[in-house]
Short mmCIF file of C-alpha atoms in Angstrom, two decimals:
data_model
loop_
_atom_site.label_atom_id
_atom_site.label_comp_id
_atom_site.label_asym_id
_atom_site.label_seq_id
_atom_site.Cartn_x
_atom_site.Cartn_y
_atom_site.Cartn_z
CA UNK A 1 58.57 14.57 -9.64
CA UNK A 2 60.53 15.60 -6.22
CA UNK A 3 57.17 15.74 -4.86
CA UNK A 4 56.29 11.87 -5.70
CA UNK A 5 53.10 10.25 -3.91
CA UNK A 6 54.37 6.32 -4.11
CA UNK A 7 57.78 4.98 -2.35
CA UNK A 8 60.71 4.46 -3.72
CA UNK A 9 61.85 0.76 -3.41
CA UNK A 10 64.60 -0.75 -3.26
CA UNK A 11 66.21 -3.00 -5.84
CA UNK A 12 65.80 -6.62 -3.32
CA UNK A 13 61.97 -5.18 -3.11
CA UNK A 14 61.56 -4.54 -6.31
CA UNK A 15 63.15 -8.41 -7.58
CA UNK A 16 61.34 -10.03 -4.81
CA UNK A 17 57.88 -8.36 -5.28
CA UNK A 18 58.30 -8.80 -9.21
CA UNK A 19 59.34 -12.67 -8.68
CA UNK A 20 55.84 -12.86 -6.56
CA UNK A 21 53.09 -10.50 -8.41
CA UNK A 22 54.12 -9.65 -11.51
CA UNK A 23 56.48 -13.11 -12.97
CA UNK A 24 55.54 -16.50 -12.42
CA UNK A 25 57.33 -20.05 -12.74
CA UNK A 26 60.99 -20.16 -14.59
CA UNK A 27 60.44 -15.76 -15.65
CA UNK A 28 60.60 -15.38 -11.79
CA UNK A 29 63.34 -17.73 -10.72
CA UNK A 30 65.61 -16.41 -13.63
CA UNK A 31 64.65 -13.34 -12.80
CA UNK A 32 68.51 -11.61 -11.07
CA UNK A 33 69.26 -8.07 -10.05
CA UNK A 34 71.45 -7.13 -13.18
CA UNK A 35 68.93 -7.79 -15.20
CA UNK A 36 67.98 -4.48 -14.18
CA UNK A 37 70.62 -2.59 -12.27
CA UNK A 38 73.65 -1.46 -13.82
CA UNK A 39 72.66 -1.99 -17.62
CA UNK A 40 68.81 -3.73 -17.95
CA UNK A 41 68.73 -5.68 -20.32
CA UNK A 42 65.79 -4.99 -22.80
CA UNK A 43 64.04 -8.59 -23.42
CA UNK A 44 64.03 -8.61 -19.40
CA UNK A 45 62.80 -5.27 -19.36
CA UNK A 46 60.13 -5.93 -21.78
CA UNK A 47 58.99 -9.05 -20.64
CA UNK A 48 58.33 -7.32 -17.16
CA UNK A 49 56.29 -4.52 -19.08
CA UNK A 50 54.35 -7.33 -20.94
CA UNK A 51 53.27 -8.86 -17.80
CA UNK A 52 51.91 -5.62 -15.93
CA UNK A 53 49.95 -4.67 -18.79
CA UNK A 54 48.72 -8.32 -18.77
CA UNK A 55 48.07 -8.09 -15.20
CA UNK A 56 46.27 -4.88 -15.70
CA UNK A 57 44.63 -4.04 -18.43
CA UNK A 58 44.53 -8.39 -19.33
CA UNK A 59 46.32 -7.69 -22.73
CA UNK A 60 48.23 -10.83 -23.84
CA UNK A 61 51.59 -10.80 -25.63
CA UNK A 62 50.58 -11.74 -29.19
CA UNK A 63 48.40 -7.95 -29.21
CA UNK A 64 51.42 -6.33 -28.85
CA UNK A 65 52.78 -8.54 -32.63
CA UNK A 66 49.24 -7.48 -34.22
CA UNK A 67 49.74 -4.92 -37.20
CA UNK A 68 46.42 -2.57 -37.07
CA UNK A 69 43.82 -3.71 -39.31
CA UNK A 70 42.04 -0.05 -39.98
CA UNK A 71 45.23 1.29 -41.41
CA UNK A 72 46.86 0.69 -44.68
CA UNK A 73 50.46 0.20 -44.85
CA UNK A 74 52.73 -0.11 -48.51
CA UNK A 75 55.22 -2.45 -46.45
CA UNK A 76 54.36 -3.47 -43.21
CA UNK A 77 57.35 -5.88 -43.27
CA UNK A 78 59.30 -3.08 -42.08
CA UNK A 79 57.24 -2.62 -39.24
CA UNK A 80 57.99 -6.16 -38.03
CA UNK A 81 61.05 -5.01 -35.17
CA UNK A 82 58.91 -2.04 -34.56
CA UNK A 83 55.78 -3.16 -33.73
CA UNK A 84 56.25 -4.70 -30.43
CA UNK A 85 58.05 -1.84 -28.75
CA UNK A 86 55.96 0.76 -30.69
CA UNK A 87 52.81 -1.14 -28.99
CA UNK A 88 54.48 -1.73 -25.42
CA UNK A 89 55.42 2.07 -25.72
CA UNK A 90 51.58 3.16 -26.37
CA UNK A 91 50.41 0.87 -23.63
CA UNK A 92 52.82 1.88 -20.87
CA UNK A 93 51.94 5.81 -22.08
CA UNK A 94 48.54 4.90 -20.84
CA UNK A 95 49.21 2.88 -17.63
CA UNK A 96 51.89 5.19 -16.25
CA UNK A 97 50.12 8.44 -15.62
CA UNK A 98 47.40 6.07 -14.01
CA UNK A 99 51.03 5.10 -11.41
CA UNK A 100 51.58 9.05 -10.86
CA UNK A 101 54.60 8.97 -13.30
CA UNK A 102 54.12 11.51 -16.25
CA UNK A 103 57.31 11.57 -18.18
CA UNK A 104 57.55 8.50 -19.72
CA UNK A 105 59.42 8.64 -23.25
CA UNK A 106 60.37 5.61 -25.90
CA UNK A 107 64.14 5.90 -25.05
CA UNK A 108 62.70 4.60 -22.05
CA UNK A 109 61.83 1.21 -23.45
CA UNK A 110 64.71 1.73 -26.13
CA UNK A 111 67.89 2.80 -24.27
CA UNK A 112 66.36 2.46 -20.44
CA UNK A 113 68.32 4.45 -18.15
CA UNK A 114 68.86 2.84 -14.32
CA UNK A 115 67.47 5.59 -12.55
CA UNK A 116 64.48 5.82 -14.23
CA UNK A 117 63.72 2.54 -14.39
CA UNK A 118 63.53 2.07 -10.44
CA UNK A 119 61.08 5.13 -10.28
CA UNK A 120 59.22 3.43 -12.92
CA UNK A 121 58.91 -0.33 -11.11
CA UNK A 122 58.67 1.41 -8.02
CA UNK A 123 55.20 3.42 -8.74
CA UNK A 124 53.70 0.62 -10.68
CA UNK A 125 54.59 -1.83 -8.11
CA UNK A 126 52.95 0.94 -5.81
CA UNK A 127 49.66 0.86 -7.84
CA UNK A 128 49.92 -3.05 -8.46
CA UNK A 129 49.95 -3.69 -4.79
CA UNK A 130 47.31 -0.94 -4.05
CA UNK A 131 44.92 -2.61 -6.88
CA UNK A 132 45.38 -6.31 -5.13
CA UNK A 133 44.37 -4.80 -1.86
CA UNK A 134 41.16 -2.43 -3.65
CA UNK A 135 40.17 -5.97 -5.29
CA UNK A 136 40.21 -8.23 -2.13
CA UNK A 137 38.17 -5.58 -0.19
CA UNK A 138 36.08 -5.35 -3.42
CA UNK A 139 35.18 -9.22 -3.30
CA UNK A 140 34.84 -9.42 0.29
CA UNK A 141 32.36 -6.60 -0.55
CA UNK A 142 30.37 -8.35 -3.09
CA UNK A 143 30.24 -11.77 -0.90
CA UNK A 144 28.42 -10.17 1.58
CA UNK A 145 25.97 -8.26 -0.74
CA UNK A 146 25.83 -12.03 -2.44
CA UNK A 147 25.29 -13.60 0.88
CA UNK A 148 22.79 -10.62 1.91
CA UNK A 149 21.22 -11.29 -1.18
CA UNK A 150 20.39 -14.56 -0.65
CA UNK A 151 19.12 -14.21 2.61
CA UNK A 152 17.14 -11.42 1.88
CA UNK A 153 15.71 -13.89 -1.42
CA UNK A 154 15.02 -16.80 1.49
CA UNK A 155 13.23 -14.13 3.97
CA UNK A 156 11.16 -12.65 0.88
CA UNK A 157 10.31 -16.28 0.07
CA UNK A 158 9.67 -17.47 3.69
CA UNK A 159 7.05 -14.21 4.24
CA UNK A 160 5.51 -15.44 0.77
CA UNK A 161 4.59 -18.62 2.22
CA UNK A 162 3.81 -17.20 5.38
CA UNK A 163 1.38 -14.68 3.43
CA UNK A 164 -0.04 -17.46 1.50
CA UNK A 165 -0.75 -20.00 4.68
CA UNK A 166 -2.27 -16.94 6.42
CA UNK A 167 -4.37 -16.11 3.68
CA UNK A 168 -5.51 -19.64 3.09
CA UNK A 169 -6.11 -19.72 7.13
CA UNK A 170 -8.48 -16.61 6.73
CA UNK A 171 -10.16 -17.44 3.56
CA UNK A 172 -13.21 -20.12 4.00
CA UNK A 173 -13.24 -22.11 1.09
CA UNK A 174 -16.36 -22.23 -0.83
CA UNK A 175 -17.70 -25.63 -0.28
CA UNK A 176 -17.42 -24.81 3.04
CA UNK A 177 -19.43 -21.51 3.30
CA UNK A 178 -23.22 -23.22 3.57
CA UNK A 179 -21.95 -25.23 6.32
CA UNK A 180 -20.59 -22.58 7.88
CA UNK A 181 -23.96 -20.27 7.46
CA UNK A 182 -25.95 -23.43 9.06
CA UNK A 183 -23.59 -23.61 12.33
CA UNK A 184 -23.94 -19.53 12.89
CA UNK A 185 -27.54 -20.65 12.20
CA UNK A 186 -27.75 -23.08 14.58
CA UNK A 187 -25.25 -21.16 17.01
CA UNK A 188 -27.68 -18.44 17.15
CA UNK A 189 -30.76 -20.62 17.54
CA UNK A 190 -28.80 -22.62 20.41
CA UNK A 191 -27.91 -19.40 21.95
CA UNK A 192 -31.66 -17.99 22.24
CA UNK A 193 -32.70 -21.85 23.21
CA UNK A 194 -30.11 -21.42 26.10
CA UNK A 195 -30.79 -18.08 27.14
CA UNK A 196 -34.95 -18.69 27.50
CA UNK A 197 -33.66 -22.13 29.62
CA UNK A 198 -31.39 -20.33 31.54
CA UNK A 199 -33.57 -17.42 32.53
CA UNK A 200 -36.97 -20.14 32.80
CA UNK A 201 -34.89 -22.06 35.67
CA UNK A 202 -33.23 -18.75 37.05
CA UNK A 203 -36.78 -17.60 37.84
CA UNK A 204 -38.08 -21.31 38.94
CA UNK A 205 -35.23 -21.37 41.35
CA UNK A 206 -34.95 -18.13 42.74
CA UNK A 207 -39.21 -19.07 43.48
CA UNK A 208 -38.39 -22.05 45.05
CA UNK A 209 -35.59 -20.61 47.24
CA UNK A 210 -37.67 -17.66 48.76
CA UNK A 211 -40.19 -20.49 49.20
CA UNK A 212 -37.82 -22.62 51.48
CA UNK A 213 -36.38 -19.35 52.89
CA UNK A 214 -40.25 -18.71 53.76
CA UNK A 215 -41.10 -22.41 55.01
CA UNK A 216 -37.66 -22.10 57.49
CA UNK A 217 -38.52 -19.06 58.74
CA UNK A 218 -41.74 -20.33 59.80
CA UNK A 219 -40.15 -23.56 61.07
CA UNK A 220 -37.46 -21.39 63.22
CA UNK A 221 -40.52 -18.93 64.54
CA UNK A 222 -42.31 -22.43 65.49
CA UNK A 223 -39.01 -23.88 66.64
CA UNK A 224 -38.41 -20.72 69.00
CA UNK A 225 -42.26 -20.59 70.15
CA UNK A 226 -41.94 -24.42 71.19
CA UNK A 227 -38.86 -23.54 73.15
CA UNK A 228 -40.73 -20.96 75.13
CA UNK A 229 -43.32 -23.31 75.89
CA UNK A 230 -40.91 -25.70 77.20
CA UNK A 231 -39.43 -23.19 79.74
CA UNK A 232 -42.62 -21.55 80.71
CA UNK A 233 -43.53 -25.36 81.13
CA UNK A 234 -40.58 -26.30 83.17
CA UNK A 235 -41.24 -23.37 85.19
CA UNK A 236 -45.29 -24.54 86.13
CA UNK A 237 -43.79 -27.82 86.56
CA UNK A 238 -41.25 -26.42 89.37
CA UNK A 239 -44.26 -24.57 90.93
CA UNK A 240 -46.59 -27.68 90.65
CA UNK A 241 -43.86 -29.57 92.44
CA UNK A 242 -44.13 -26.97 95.49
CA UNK A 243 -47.74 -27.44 95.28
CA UNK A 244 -48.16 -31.19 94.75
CA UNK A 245 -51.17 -32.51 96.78
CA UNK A 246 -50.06 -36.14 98.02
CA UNK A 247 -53.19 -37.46 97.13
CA UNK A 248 -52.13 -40.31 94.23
CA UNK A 249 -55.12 -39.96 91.91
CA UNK A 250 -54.43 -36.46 91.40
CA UNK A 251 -50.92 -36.84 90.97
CA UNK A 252 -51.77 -39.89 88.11
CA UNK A 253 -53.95 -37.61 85.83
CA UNK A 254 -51.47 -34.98 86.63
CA UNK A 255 -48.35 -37.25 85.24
CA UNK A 256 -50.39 -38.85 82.61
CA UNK A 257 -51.05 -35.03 81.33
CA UNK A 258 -47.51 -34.47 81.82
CA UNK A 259 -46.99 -37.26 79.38
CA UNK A 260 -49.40 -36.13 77.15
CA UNK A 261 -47.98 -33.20 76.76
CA UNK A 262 -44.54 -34.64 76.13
CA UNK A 263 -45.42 -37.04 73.78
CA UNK A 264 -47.06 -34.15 71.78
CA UNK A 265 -43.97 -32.59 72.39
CA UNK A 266 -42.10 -35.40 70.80
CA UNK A 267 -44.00 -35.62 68.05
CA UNK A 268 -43.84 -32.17 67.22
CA UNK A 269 -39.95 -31.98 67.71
CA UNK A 270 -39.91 -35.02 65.18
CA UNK A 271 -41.76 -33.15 62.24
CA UNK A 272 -39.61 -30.28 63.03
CA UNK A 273 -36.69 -32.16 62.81
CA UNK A 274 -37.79 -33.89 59.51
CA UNK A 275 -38.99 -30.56 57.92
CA UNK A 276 -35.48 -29.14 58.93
CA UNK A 277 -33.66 -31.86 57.11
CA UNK A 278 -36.02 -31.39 54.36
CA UNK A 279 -34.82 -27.99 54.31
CA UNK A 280 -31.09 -28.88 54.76
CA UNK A 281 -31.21 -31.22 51.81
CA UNK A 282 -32.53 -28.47 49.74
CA UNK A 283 -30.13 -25.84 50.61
CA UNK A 284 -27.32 -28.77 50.31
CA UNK A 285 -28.81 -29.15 46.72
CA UNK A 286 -28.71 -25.25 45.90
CA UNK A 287 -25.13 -24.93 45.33
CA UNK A 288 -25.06 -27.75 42.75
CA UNK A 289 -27.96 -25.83 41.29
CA UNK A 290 -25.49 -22.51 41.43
CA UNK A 291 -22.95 -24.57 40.12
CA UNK A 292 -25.28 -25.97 36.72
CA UNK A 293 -26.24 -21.98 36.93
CA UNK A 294 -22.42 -20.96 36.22
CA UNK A 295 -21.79 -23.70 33.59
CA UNK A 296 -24.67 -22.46 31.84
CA UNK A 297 -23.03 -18.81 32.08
CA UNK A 298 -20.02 -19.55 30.93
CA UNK A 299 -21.32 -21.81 28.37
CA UNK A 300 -23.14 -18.73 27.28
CA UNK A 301 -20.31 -16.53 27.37
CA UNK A 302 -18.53 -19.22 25.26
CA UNK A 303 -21.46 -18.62 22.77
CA UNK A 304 -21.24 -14.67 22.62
CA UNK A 305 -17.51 -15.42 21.86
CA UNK A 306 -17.99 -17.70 19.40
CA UNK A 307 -20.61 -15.48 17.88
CA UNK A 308 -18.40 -12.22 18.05
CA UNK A 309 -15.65 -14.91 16.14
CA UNK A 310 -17.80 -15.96 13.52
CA UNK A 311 -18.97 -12.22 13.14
CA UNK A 312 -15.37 -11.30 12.69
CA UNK A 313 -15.13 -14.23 10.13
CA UNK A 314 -17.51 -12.98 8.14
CA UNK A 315 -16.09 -9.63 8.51
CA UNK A 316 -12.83 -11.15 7.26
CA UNK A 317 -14.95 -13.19 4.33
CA UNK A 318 -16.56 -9.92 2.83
CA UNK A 319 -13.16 -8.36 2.68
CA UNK A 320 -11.39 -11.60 1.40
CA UNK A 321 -14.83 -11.20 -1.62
CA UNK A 322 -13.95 -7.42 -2.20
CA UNK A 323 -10.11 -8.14 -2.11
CA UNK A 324 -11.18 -11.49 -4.29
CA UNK A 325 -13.19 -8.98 -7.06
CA UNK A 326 -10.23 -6.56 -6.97
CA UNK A 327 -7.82 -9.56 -7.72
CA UNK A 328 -9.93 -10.57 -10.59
CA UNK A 329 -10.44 -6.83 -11.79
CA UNK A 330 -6.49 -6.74 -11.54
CA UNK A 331 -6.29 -10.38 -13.32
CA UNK A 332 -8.03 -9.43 -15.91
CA UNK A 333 -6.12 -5.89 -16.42
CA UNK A 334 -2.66 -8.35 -15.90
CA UNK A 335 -4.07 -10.96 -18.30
CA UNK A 336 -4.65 -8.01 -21.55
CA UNK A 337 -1.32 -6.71 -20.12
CA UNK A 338 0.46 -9.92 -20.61
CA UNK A 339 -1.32 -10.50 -23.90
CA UNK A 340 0.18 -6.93 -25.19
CA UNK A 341 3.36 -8.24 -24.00
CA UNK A 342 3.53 -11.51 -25.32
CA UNK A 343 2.83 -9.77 -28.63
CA UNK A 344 6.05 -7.87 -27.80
CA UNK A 345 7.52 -10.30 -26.72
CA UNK A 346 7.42 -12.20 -30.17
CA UNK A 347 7.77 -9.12 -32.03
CA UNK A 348 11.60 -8.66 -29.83
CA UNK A 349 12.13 -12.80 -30.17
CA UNK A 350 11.30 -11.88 -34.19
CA UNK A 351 13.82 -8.88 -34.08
CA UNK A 352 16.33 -10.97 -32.08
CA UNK A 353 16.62 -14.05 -34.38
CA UNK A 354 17.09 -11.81 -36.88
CA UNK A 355 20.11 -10.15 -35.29
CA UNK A 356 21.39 -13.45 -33.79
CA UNK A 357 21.35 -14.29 -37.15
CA UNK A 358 23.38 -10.73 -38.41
CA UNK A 359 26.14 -11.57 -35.45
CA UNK A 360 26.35 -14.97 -36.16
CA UNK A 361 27.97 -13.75 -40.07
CA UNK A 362 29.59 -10.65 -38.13
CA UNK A 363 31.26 -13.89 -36.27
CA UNK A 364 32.08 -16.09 -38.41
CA UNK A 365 33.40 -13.25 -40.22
CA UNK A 366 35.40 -12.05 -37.12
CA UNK A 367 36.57 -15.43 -36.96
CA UNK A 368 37.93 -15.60 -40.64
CA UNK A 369 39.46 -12.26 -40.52
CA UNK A 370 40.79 -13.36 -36.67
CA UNK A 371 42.33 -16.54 -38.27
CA UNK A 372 44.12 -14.46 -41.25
CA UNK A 373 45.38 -12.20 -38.83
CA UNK A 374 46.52 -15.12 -36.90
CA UNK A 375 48.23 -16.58 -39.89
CA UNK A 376 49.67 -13.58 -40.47
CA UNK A 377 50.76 -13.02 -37.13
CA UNK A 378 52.73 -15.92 -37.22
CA UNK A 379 54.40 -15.09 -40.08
CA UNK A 380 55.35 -12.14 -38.47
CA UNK A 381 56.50 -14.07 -35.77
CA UNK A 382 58.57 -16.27 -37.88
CA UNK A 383 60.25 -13.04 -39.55
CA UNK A 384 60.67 -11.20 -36.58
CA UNK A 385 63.53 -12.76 -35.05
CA UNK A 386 66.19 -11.78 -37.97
CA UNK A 387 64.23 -8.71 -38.04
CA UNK A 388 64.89 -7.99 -34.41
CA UNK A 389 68.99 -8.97 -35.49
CA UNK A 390 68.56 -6.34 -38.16
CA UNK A 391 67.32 -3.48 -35.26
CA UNK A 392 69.74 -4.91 -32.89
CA UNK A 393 72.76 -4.60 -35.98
CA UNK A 394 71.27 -1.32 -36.59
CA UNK A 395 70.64 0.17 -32.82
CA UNK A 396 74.22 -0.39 -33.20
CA UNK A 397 75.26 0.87 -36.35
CA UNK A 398 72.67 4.30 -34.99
CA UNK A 399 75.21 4.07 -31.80
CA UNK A 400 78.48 4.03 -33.86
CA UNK A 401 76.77 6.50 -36.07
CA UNK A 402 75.93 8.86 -32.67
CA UNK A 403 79.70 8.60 -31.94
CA UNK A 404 80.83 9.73 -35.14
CA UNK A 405 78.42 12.30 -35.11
CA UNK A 406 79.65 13.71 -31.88
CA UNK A 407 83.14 13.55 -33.25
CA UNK A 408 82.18 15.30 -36.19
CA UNK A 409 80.40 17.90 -34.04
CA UNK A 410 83.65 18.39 -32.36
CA UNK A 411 85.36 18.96 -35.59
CA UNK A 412 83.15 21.58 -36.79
CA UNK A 413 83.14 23.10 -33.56
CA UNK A 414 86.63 23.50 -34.29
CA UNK A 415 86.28 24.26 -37.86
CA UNK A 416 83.78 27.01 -36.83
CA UNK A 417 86.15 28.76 -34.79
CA UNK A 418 88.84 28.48 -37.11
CA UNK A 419 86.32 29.83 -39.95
CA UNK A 420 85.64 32.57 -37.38
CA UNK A 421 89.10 33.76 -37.62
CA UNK A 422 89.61 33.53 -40.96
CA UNK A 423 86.48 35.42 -41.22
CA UNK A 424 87.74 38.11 -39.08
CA UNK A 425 90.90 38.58 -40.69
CA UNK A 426 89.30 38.42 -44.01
CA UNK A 427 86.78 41.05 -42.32
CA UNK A 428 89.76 43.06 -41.55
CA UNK A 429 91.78 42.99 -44.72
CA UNK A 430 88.87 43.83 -46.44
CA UNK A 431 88.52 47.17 -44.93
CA UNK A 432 91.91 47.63 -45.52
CA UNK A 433 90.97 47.31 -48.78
CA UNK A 434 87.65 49.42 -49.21
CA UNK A 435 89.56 52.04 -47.45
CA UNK A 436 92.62 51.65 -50.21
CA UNK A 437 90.04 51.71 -52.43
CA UNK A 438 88.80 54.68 -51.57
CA UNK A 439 91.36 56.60 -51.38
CA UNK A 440 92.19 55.48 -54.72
CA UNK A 441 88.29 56.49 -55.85
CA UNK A 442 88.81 59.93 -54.89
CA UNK A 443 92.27 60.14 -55.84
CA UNK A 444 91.29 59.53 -59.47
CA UNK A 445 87.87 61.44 -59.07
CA UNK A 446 90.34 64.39 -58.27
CA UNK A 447 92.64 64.11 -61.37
CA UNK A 448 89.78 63.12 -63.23
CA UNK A 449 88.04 66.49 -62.36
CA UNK A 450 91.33 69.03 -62.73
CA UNK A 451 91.58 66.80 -66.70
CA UNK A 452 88.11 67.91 -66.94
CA UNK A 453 88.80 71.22 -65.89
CA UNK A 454 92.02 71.24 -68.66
CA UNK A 455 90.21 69.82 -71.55
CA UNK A 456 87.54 72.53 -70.58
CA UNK A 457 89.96 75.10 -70.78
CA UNK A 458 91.57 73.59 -73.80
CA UNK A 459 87.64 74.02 -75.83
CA UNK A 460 87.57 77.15 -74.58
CA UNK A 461 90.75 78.32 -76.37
CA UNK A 462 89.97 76.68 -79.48
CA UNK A 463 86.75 78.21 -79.93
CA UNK A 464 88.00 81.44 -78.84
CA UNK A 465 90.07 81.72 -82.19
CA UNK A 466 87.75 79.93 -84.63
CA UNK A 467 85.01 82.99 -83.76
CA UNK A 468 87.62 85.51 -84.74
CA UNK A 469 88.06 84.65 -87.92
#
C-alpha cells in the first residue's frame, strides 16, 4: 500500500469533513479528535462505519441487528453481541476494496489500531467526496437530457400540428370538390371566351389602325400637294403683279378669282383640319385601346396561372386519393393488428391479475414474516445491551487472558531451555552409560565364552573316561 492512489488526510480534515458528509446534527457536533486519535473509541468508530455504508450502499442501522433468515441457528441468543460487528465487518469487506484499501481485517473494527484507521477514513473519505462530485455531474447530466427531452417532445409536437394544418391546407374537402370541378369548368370556358374576344378586337383594331394610318397618309400627301399649290400660286401672283394691266375691270375678275380661289382654299384647309383632328382623336384613343389590350393580357396570364394552380391542385388531390387508399389499406392492416393485440392485451391483463394477485400473498406474507422479524429484532435489541456488557467483560477477560498467556509463553520459553539442558545432560550421562554398559556386555560375553570353553573341556574329560571302560 506504499503505492496508494487517494491522499492521506489529516486528522482536522478528516473530523471536519466527517462532521459535514458523513455525521449530521448532535453525531457531528459531539463528534472530537480523540474519539479517534490516540485510542478510538469503538461505538464512535462504529457509528462512523454505520453511516458510510448508509450513505453508500443506503443500508440502515437496524440491518446490521437482523439475524439471517435462510440459516438455522440452535441459539442465536449468543449471536446477539456478535451480530452487529460481524455484519459491519462483512459490509466494510465489500466497500473498502471499492476505496483502494485491500487489507481490511475484523481486529480492525475489534481492536482498531490509529494508524490504520486514518488510512482507512482517509480513502473512503477520498471515494465519498469523488462519488458527491460523479453524482452532481450525473444530475446536471440528466437535467439537460430531461430538458432536451422536452423540447425535443414540444418540437415533435409543434411539426405534428404543422403536418396536420399543411395537410388539411392541401387536401380539398369533399363537399367542396364539385364546386371546385365547376370553377376549373368555368375557368376554362372564361379563358377560351377571353382569348376569341381578345384576338376578335386585336384583329378589329389593328384593321382600323392601318385604316387611319391609310386615311393620314392620304390627308398629309393632300396636305403637302395643297402647299405646293400655294407657293406655285404665290409665285404667279408675284409675276401677275409685274404684269398687272391698270385697266380696273380686268383687275376685278382677276381679284374676285383670286378670292375664289382662296375661299376654296379655305374651305379645303378646314376639312383638312377637321379630318386631322378626326385622326388625332383616334390616335389619342389608341393608347387607351393598348391599355384595355394589356389588362386583357395580363388578365389572361392571371388565367394560365390560375389554371397551371388548379392543375397542380389536382395533381396534389390524386396523390392526397392514392396516399388516402394507402392510409385506409394501412388502417385496416392497423385495425386487425390492434384487434390481435387487444386480444393480447387481455390475455397479459388476465396473466397479470393473476400475479398481482400471487404478490399481493407473497406481500402480505413478506409483511408478516417482516413484522416477526421486527418483533424479534427488538427483542434483540432489548437483550443486546447486557449482551454487549458480557463481550465488553469478556474482550477483557480475552485481554487479561492474552497477558497471561504471554507470561506463560515466557515461562515455557524458559522451561524449554531449562528442559534443553536437562535433556543434554541426560543425553550425555546416558552415553556414559551405554558405553559402561558395553563394556560390561562384552566383559561378561568374554568370561561367559572362556566358562563355555571350561565346561567344554570339562565334557570332554568326562566322556573321555566313561568310553574306556
Amino acid at each position: 500500500m506504499e503505492t496508494m492512489t487517494f491522499p492521506r488526510y489529516s486528522p482536522d480534515e478528516i473530523i471536519n469533513s466527517l462532521r459535514t458528509y458523513v455525521l449530521t446534527g448532535s453525531e457531528g457536533r459531539n463528534l472530537v479528535k480523540s474519539d479517534l486519535f490516540g485510542t478510538p473509541k469503538l461505538d464512535v468508530l462504529h457509528l462512523i462505519y454505520m453511516r458510510i455504508l448508509q450513505k453508500v450502499y443506503a443500508i440502515n442501522l437496524e440491518h446490521f441487528y437482523v439475524m439471517p433468515v435462510n440459516v438455522d441457528i440452535m441459539y442465536p441468543q449468543i449471536y446477539d453481541g456478535f451480530l452487529p460487528v460481524c455484519n459491519l465487518y462483512i459490509h466494510m469487506e465489500r466497500l473498502l476494496p471499492v476505496c483502494r484499501i485491500n487489507d481490511f481485517q475484523i481486529a480492525d473494527i475489534l481492536n482498531p489500531k490509529t494508524k490504520r484507521t486514518v488510512r482507512f477514513l482517509s480513502g473512503i473519505l477520498n471515494f465519498v467526496n469523488f462519488r458527491e462530485f460523479r453524482r452532481q455531474v450525473y444530475l446536471e447530466l440528466q437535467l439537460n437530457y430531461k430538458t432536451a427531452l422536452e423540447k425535443h417532445q414540444q418540437l415533435e409536437a409543434a411539426n405534428r400540428e404543422a403536418a396536420m394544418k399543411l395537410e388539411k391546407l392541401n387536401t380539398v374537402p369533399a363537399e367542396h370538390q364539385e364546386e371546385v370541378k365547376q370553377l376549373t369548368e368555368s375557368i376554362r370556358d372564361l379563358e377560351h371566351l377571353l382569348r376569341q374576344d381578345y384576338r376578335r378586337k386585336q384583329t378589329a383594331l389593328q384593321e382600323v389602325i392601318s385604316q387611319k394610318k391609310m386615311d393620314i397618309a392620304e390627308s398629309t400627301r393632300k396636305l403637302n400637294d395643297l402647299k405646293v399649290t400655294m407657293a406655285t400660286l404665290k409665285e404667279e401672283q408675284e409675276q401677275l403683279k409685274s404684269k398687272i394691266v391698270e385697266s380696273p375691270e380686268e383687275l376685278k375678275n382677276y381679284k374676285e378669282q383670286m378670292k375664289e380661289t382662296v375661299k376654296k382654299l379655305k374651305k379645303s384647309k378646314e376639312e383638312i383640319t377637321q379630318k386631322y383632328e378626326s385622326y388625332r382623336d383616334l390616335v389619342e384613343i389608341l393608347p387607351s385601346c393598348q391599355l384595355e389590350v394589356q389588362l386583357y393580357k395580363k388578365k389572361m396570364e392571371r388565367q394560365g396561372a390560375n389554371v397551371e394552380r388548379l392543375a397542380s391542385v389536382l395533381s396534389e388531390v390524386r396523390n392526397i386519393e392514392d396516399q388516402s387508399d394507402s392510409a385506409q389499406i394501412e388502417l385496416k392492416r392497423v385495425k386487425t393488428d390492434e384487434m390481435s393485440l387487444k386480444r393480447l392485451v387481455t390475455a397479459k391483463r388476465e396473466a397479470l391479475a393473476t400475479i398481482e394477485l400471487k404478490i399481493q400473498k407473497k406481500r402480505e406474507d413478506v409483511e408478516q414474516h417482516k413484522c416477526t422479524v421486527l418483533e424479534y429484532c427488538n427483542k434483540v435489541q432489548e437483550k443486546r445491551g447486557a449482551v454487549y456488557d458480557k463481550v465488553m467483560a469478556i474482550h477483557k477477560e480475552i485481554q487479561q487472558t492474552r497477558y497471561k498467556i504471554e507470561e506463560l509463553k515466557e515461562n515455557a520459553g524458559k522451561e524449554a531451555m531449562k528442559a534443553k539442558e536437562i535433556h543434554l545432560s541426560l543425553k550425555a550421562a546416558l552415553e556414559k552409560c551405554h558405553e559402561s554398559l558395553i563394556k560390561t556386555a562384552k566383559s561378561f560375553e568374554a568370561s561367559r565364552k572362556e566358562r563355555i570353553a571350561e565346561l567344554k573341556k570339562g565334557l570332554l574329560s568326562i566322556q573321555s573316561p566313561g568310553s574306556s571302560h
